[in-house]
Amino acid sequence: KILSTIPNIPHKDVPIGDNENDNVEISKSGNIPSFDFKPKTHYELGEKLNMLDFDLATKTTGSRFVFVKDKLALLERALSNFMLDKHVLTNGYKEISPPLIASENTMYGTGQLPKFENDQFEIKFDENTDRKFLIPTAEVILTNIVKDKIVDLKHLPMRFVASTPCFRKEAGSYGKDTKGMIRQHQFYKVELVSIVEIDKCLDELERMTNCATGILDDLGLPYRKMILCSGDMGFSAEKTYDIEVWLPSENKYREISSCSSCSSFQATRMKTRYKNNNKETLHVGTLNGSGLAVGRTLIAVMENYQQSDGSIVIPEKLRPYMNNLEKISSN
């Protein structure tokens, strides 16, 4: 039981540090927009358009939920479909539409349990089955596709992508980002997962991160790439890059993707192995990354493409997914 609470060991490339203040910027990309007016927040824009409704969601459900309506709902769907198409058709991922509920054992396999149980939504199922949880990320269910398997070397690398709702209690974030869509109990995310030979992990991490930043390049959104320090990394990760997108209303960068190599940490818990060319049996390497968080990409498009009259110009790459609509405005 004690062993199950010990995290992965950081890779030697990872900077030593205590928290997010010790993360290191690797690169910046794109042009930060300059406005001749005070840029509004995404929730001011959305409420003025009558297309984001937080009050209604509080009434029907509770805090940290939202109704996305009308053309903004279309924009959210367009983002998800654009990301999926790019990852499948260009980046070589296989699309999966997975279950949104995971067993206790599945959650253990990727490292969500036992350490982060307080952040999970457990659901009541039959009395006689093991415990079940709503997925906090599609990483959980996609990575476990290879659970208890000896994978044939010729099938590696495996690359999966899914667009799913994700569910998190956001325990420990009380008072943070209480307004708007930045931190919600339910949000859409396009998730990338790779299963690779153990010595290919770091190369795959670079490739995966480039797949994620490629979406931001296509959308013309300014961002920076960070390497996380040892104190800010996830439980299962050996090395993590965060991609942060520019939000004009906050005048700063905010996380929109996290891409991690987990080395053999999850594979050991899931008992997933492969035989290499020397016929040695080894644990696979697993990686996961957001490609991207859809809600936060929606926020970034709204804020970076806003006009002085409160309308939002649609990035060109998304227009084919939106009946060639060029702009969202209230009329």
Coordinates of C-alpha atoms in Angstrom, one line a residue:
K1 CA 0.0 0.0 0.0
I2 CA 2.8 2.4 0.8
L3 CA 4.5 1.6 -2.5
S4 CA 1.4 2.5 -4.4
T5 CA 1.7 6.1 -3.2
I6 CA 5.3 6.6 -4.3
P7 CA 5.5 8.7 -7.6
N8 CA 7.7 8.1 -10.6
I9 CA 11.3 9.2 -10.5
P10 CA 12.0 12.4 -12.5
H11 CA 14.3 12.1 -15.6
K12 CA 17.7 13.7 -15.3
D13 CA 16.7 16.5 -17.8
V14 CA 14.0 17.7 -15.3
P15 CA 14.9 20.9 -13.4
I16 CA 14.8 20.5 -9.6
G17 CA 12.2 22.8 -8.0
D18 CA 9.4 23.0 -5.5
N19 CA 6.4 24.4 -7.5
E20 CA 5.3 26.1 -10.7
N21 CA 7.6 29.1 -10.1
D22 CA 10.5 26.8 -10.8
N23 CA 9.3 25.6 -14.2
V24 CA 11.6 26.7 -17.1
E25 CA 10.5 28.3 -20.3
I26 CA 11.8 26.5 -23.4
S27 CA 10.4 28.6 -26.2
K28 CA 7.7 31.1 -27.3
S29 CA 5.7 31.1 -30.5
G30 CA 3.2 33.3 -32.3
N31 CA 2.4 37.0 -32.0
I32 CA 0.6 38.4 -29.0
P33 CA -2.3 40.5 -30.3
S34 CA -2.4 44.2 -29.6
F35 CA -5.8 45.8 -29.0
D36 CA -6.8 49.4 -29.2
F37 CA -9.4 48.7 -26.6
K38 CA -9.4 46.9 -23.2
P39 CA -9.8 43.2 -24.1
K40 CA -12.8 41.5 -22.4
T41 CA -12.7 38.1 -20.6
H42 CA -14.2 35.1 -22.3
Y43 CA -17.1 35.1 -19.9
E44 CA -17.8 38.8 -20.5
L45 CA -17.8 38.1 -24.2
G46 CA -19.9 35.0 -23.9
E47 CA -22.5 36.5 -21.7
K48 CA -22.8 39.6 -23.9
L49 CA -23.4 37.3 -26.9
N50 CA -25.9 35.4 -24.8
M51 CA -24.0 32.2 -25.6
L52 CA -22.4 31.3 -22.2
D53 CA -24.7 30.9 -19.3
F54 CA -23.2 30.2 -15.9
D55 CA -26.2 31.2 -13.8
L56 CA -28.4 28.7 -15.5
A57 CA -25.8 25.9 -14.9
T58 CA -25.6 26.9 -11.3
K59 CA -29.4 26.5 -11.0
T60 CA -29.6 23.2 -12.8
T61 CA -26.4 21.6 -11.5
G62 CA -24.1 23.7 -9.3
S63 CA -21.0 25.9 -9.5
R64 CA -18.2 25.3 -12.0
F65 CA -20.5 24.2 -14.8
V66 CA -21.7 26.1 -17.9
F67 CA -24.2 26.1 -20.7
V68 CA -22.4 26.8 -24.0
K69 CA -25.1 27.8 -26.5
D70 CA -25.7 28.6 -30.1
K71 CA -22.7 29.6 -32.2
L72 CA -20.3 29.1 -29.3
A73 CA -21.5 25.5 -29.0
L74 CA -20.8 25.1 -32.7
L75 CA -17.3 26.6 -32.2
E76 CA -16.6 24.2 -29.4
R77 CA -17.6 21.2 -31.5
A78 CA -15.6 22.6 -34.5
L79 CA -12.5 22.8 -32.3
S80 CA -12.9 19.2 -31.2
N81 CA -13.5 17.9 -34.7
F82 CA -10.6 19.9 -36.2
M83 CA -8.2 18.5 -33.5
L84 CA -9.4 14.9 -34.1
D85 CA -9.0 15.3 -37.9
K86 CA -5.5 16.7 -37.6
H87 CA -4.3 14.0 -35.2
V88 CA -5.9 11.2 -37.2
L89 CA -5.2 12.3 -40.8
T90 CA -1.8 14.1 -40.3
N91 CA -0.3 12.9 -37.0
G92 CA -1.0 9.2 -37.3
Y93 CA -3.2 8.6 -34.3
K94 CA -6.1 6.1 -34.2
E95 CA -9.4 7.5 -33.1
I96 CA -11.2 5.8 -30.2
S97 CA -14.6 6.5 -28.7
P98 CA -14.1 4.9 -25.2
P99 CA -16.2 4.3 -22.1
L100 CA -16.4 7.4 -19.8
I101 CA -16.5 5.2 -16.7
A102 CA -13.4 3.4 -15.3
S103 CA -13.0 0.7 -12.7
E104 CA -10.9 1.1 -9.6
N105 CA -8.2 -1.1 -11.1
T106 CA -8.1 0.9 -14.3
M107 CA -7.7 4.1 -12.3
Y108 CA -4.9 2.5 -10.3
G109 CA -3.1 1.5 -13.5
T110 CA -2.5 5.1 -14.7
G111 CA -1.8 6.4 -11.2
Q112 CA -5.0 8.3 -10.4
L113 CA -5.6 5.9 -7.4
P114 CA -5.0 5.7 -4.6
K115 CA -3.2 9.1 -4.4
F116 CA -5.8 11.4 -6.0
E117 CA -9.0 9.7 -4.9
N118 CA -10.3 13.0 -3.5
D119 CA -10.4 14.6 -6.9
Q120 CA -12.4 11.8 -8.6
F121 CA -16.2 11.4 -9.1
E122 CA -17.1 8.0 -7.8
I123 CA -20.4 6.7 -9.1
K124 CA -22.9 4.2 -7.5
F125 CA -23.2 1.1 -9.5
D126 CA -24.4 -2.4 -8.6
E127 CA -23.5 -3.4 -5.1
N128 CA -21.7 -6.4 -6.3
T129 CA -19.3 -4.8 -8.8
D130 CA -15.9 -3.1 -8.0
R131 CA -15.9 0.7 -7.6
K132 CA -16.5 2.8 -10.6
F133 CA -15.4 6.4 -11.4
L134 CA -16.1 9.0 -14.1
I135 CA -12.9 9.5 -16.1
P136 CA -10.9 12.6 -15.1
T137 CA -9.1 12.3 -18.5
A138 CA -9.3 9.9 -21.5
E139 CA -5.7 9.1 -20.6
V140 CA -7.0 6.6 -18.0
I141 CA -9.1 4.6 -20.4
L142 CA -6.9 4.8 -23.5
T143 CA -3.7 3.8 -21.7
N144 CA -5.5 0.8 -20.2
I145 CA -6.3 -0.6 -23.6
V146 CA -3.0 -2.5 -23.3
K147 CA -3.5 -3.6 -19.7
D148 CA -2.4 -7.2 -18.9
K149 CA -1.0 -7.6 -22.4
I150 CA 2.3 -8.7 -24.0
V151 CA 2.2 -6.3 -27.0
D152 CA 3.8 -7.5 -30.3
L153 CA 6.8 -5.4 -31.2
K154 CA 5.6 -4.9 -34.7
H155 CA 2.5 -3.1 -33.3
L156 CA 4.6 -0.5 -31.6
P157 CA 4.3 2.4 -31.5
M158 CA 0.6 2.5 -30.8
R159 CA -1.0 6.0 -30.9
F160 CA -4.6 6.7 -29.7
V161 CA -6.7 9.8 -29.7
A162 CA -10.1 10.5 -28.1
S163 CA -12.4 13.5 -27.6
T164 CA -14.3 13.0 -24.4
P165 CA -15.9 14.9 -21.5
C166 CA -13.6 14.8 -18.4
F167 CA -14.9 15.0 -14.8
R168 CA -12.9 16.4 -11.9
K169 CA -13.8 17.6 -8.4
E170 CA -11.0 20.1 -8.5
A171 CA -10.3 19.4 -4.9
G172 CA -7.7 21.9 -3.6
S173 CA -8.5 24.6 -6.1
Y174 CA -11.0 26.4 -3.8
G175 CA -11.1 30.1 -4.7
K176 CA -9.0 29.6 -7.9
D177 CA -10.5 30.6 -11.3
T178 CA -14.0 30.8 -9.8
K179 CA -15.3 32.9 -12.8
G180 CA -15.6 31.5 -16.3
M181 CA -14.7 28.2 -17.9
I182 CA -11.0 27.9 -17.0
R183 CA -11.6 25.4 -14.2
Q184 CA -14.7 23.3 -14.4
H185 CA -16.0 20.0 -13.0
Q186 CA -16.8 18.9 -16.6
F187 CA -14.9 19.8 -19.7
Y188 CA -14.1 18.4 -23.1
K189 CA -10.5 17.4 -24.0
V190 CA -8.9 15.8 -27.0
E191 CA -6.4 13.4 -25.5
L192 CA -3.3 11.7 -27.1
V193 CA -1.8 8.5 -25.8
S194 CA 1.2 6.6 -27.1
I195 CA 2.5 3.1 -26.2
V196 CA 6.1 2.7 -27.2
E197 CA 9.3 0.7 -26.8
I198 CA 10.9 1.8 -23.5
D199 CA 13.9 3.5 -25.1
K200 CA 11.7 5.6 -27.4
C201 CA 9.9 7.5 -24.7
L202 CA 11.7 10.8 -24.9
D203 CA 11.6 10.9 -28.7
E204 CA 7.9 10.3 -28.6
L205 CA 7.4 13.0 -26.0
E206 CA 9.0 15.5 -28.4
R207 CA 6.7 14.2 -31.3
M208 CA 3.6 14.3 -29.1
T209 CA 4.3 17.9 -27.9
N210 CA 4.8 19.0 -31.5
C211 CA 1.4 17.5 -32.4
A212 CA -0.2 19.5 -29.7
T213 CA 1.6 22.8 -30.5
G214 CA 0.7 22.2 -34.2
I215 CA -2.9 22.8 -33.3
L216 CA -2.1 26.2 -31.8
D217 CA 0.0 27.1 -34.8
D218 CA -2.9 26.3 -37.1
L219 CA -5.3 28.4 -35.0
G220 CA -2.8 31.3 -34.9
L221 CA -2.7 31.4 -31.1
P222 CA 0.4 32.6 -29.3
Y223 CA 1.9 30.2 -26.8
R224 CA 5.0 29.1 -24.9
K225 CA 6.4 25.7 -24.0
M226 CA 7.6 25.0 -20.5
I227 CA 9.4 22.1 -18.9
L228 CA 8.0 21.3 -15.5
C229 CA 10.3 21.1 -12.5
S230 CA 10.4 18.1 -10.2
G231 CA 8.0 19.6 -7.7
D232 CA 5.2 20.5 -10.2
M233 CA 5.1 17.2 -12.2
G234 CA 2.3 14.7 -12.1
F235 CA 2.4 11.5 -10.0
S236 CA 3.2 9.1 -13.0
A237 CA 5.4 11.4 -15.1
E238 CA 9.2 11.2 -15.6
K239 CA 9.2 14.4 -17.8
T240 CA 6.5 16.8 -18.6
Y241 CA 6.1 19.8 -21.0
D242 CA 3.3 22.2 -20.4
I243 CA 2.0 24.3 -23.3
E244 CA 0.6 27.6 -22.2
V245 CA -1.6 29.8 -24.4
W246 CA -1.8 33.6 -24.2
L247 CA -5.0 35.0 -22.6
P248 CA -5.3 38.8 -23.3
S249 CA -7.8 39.5 -20.5
E250 CA -5.3 38.1 -17.9
N251 CA -2.2 39.4 -19.8
K252 CA -0.5 36.1 -19.2
Y253 CA 0.0 32.6 -20.4
R254 CA -2.3 29.8 -19.1
E255 CA -1.9 26.0 -19.4
I256 CA -3.8 24.5 -22.4
S257 CA -1.9 21.2 -22.6
S258 CA 0.3 19.0 -20.6
C259 CA 2.4 16.2 -22.4
S260 CA 4.2 13.6 -20.3
S261 CA 6.4 10.6 -20.6
C262 CA 5.6 8.1 -17.8
S263 CA 8.5 5.7 -18.8
S264 CA 7.5 2.2 -17.5
F265 CA 5.7 3.5 -14.4
Q266 CA 2.1 2.9 -15.6
A267 CA 3.1 -0.2 -17.6
T268 CA 4.4 -1.8 -14.4
R269 CA 1.1 -1.1 -12.7
M270 CA -0.9 -2.4 -15.7
K271 CA 1.4 -5.3 -16.3
T272 CA 2.0 -4.4 -20.0
R273 CA 5.1 -5.7 -21.7
Y274 CA 6.6 -6.4 -25.0
K275 CA 9.5 -8.6 -26.3
N276 CA 12.3 -6.6 -27.9
N277 CA 14.5 -7.7 -30.8
N278 CA 16.7 -9.6 -28.4
K279 CA 13.7 -11.5 -27.1
E280 CA 13.9 -9.8 -23.7
T281 CA 10.6 -9.1 -22.1
L282 CA 10.4 -5.4 -21.0
H283 CA 7.7 -3.1 -19.8
V284 CA 6.4 -0.7 -22.5
G285 CA 6.7 3.1 -22.2
T286 CA 3.5 5.1 -22.0
L287 CA 2.9 8.8 -22.8
N288 CA -0.1 11.1 -22.7
G289 CA -0.9 14.6 -23.6
S290 CA -3.8 17.0 -24.3
G291 CA -4.2 17.8 -27.9
L292 CA -5.8 20.1 -26.6
A293 CA -8.1 21.0 -23.8
V294 CA -11.2 22.0 -25.9
G295 CA -12.8 24.5 -23.4
R296 CA -9.5 26.3 -22.8
T297 CA -8.9 26.5 -26.6
L298 CA -12.4 28.0 -26.9
I299 CA -11.5 30.6 -24.3
A300 CA -8.2 31.4 -26.2
V301 CA -10.0 31.8 -29.5
M302 CA -12.7 34.0 -28.0
E303 CA -10.2 36.3 -26.3
N304 CA -7.5 36.5 -29.0
Y305 CA -9.9 36.9 -31.9
Q306 CA -12.3 39.4 -30.1
Q307 CA -13.3 42.6 -31.8
S308 CA -14.1 46.0 -30.2
D309 CA -17.8 45.4 -30.7
G310 CA -17.7 42.1 -28.8
S311 CA -17.8 39.9 -31.9
I312 CA -15.4 37.0 -32.4
V313 CA -13.6 36.3 -35.7
I314 CA -13.4 32.6 -36.5
P315 CA -9.9 31.3 -37.3
E316 CA -9.7 30.3 -41.0
K317 CA -8.9 26.6 -40.3
L318 CA -12.2 26.3 -38.3
R319 CA -14.5 27.8 -40.9
P320 CA -15.0 24.6 -42.9
Y321 CA -16.3 23.1 -39.6
M322 CA -18.7 26.0 -39.0
N323 CA -20.6 26.2 -42.3
N324 CA -18.0 28.8 -43.4
L325 CA -19.1 31.2 -40.8
E326 CA -16.5 34.0 -40.5
K327 CA -17.6 35.8 -37.3
I328 CA -19.8 35.2 -34.3
S329 CA -21.8 38.3 -33.3
S330 CA -25.0 38.9 -31.3
N331 CA -27.2 39.8 -34.3

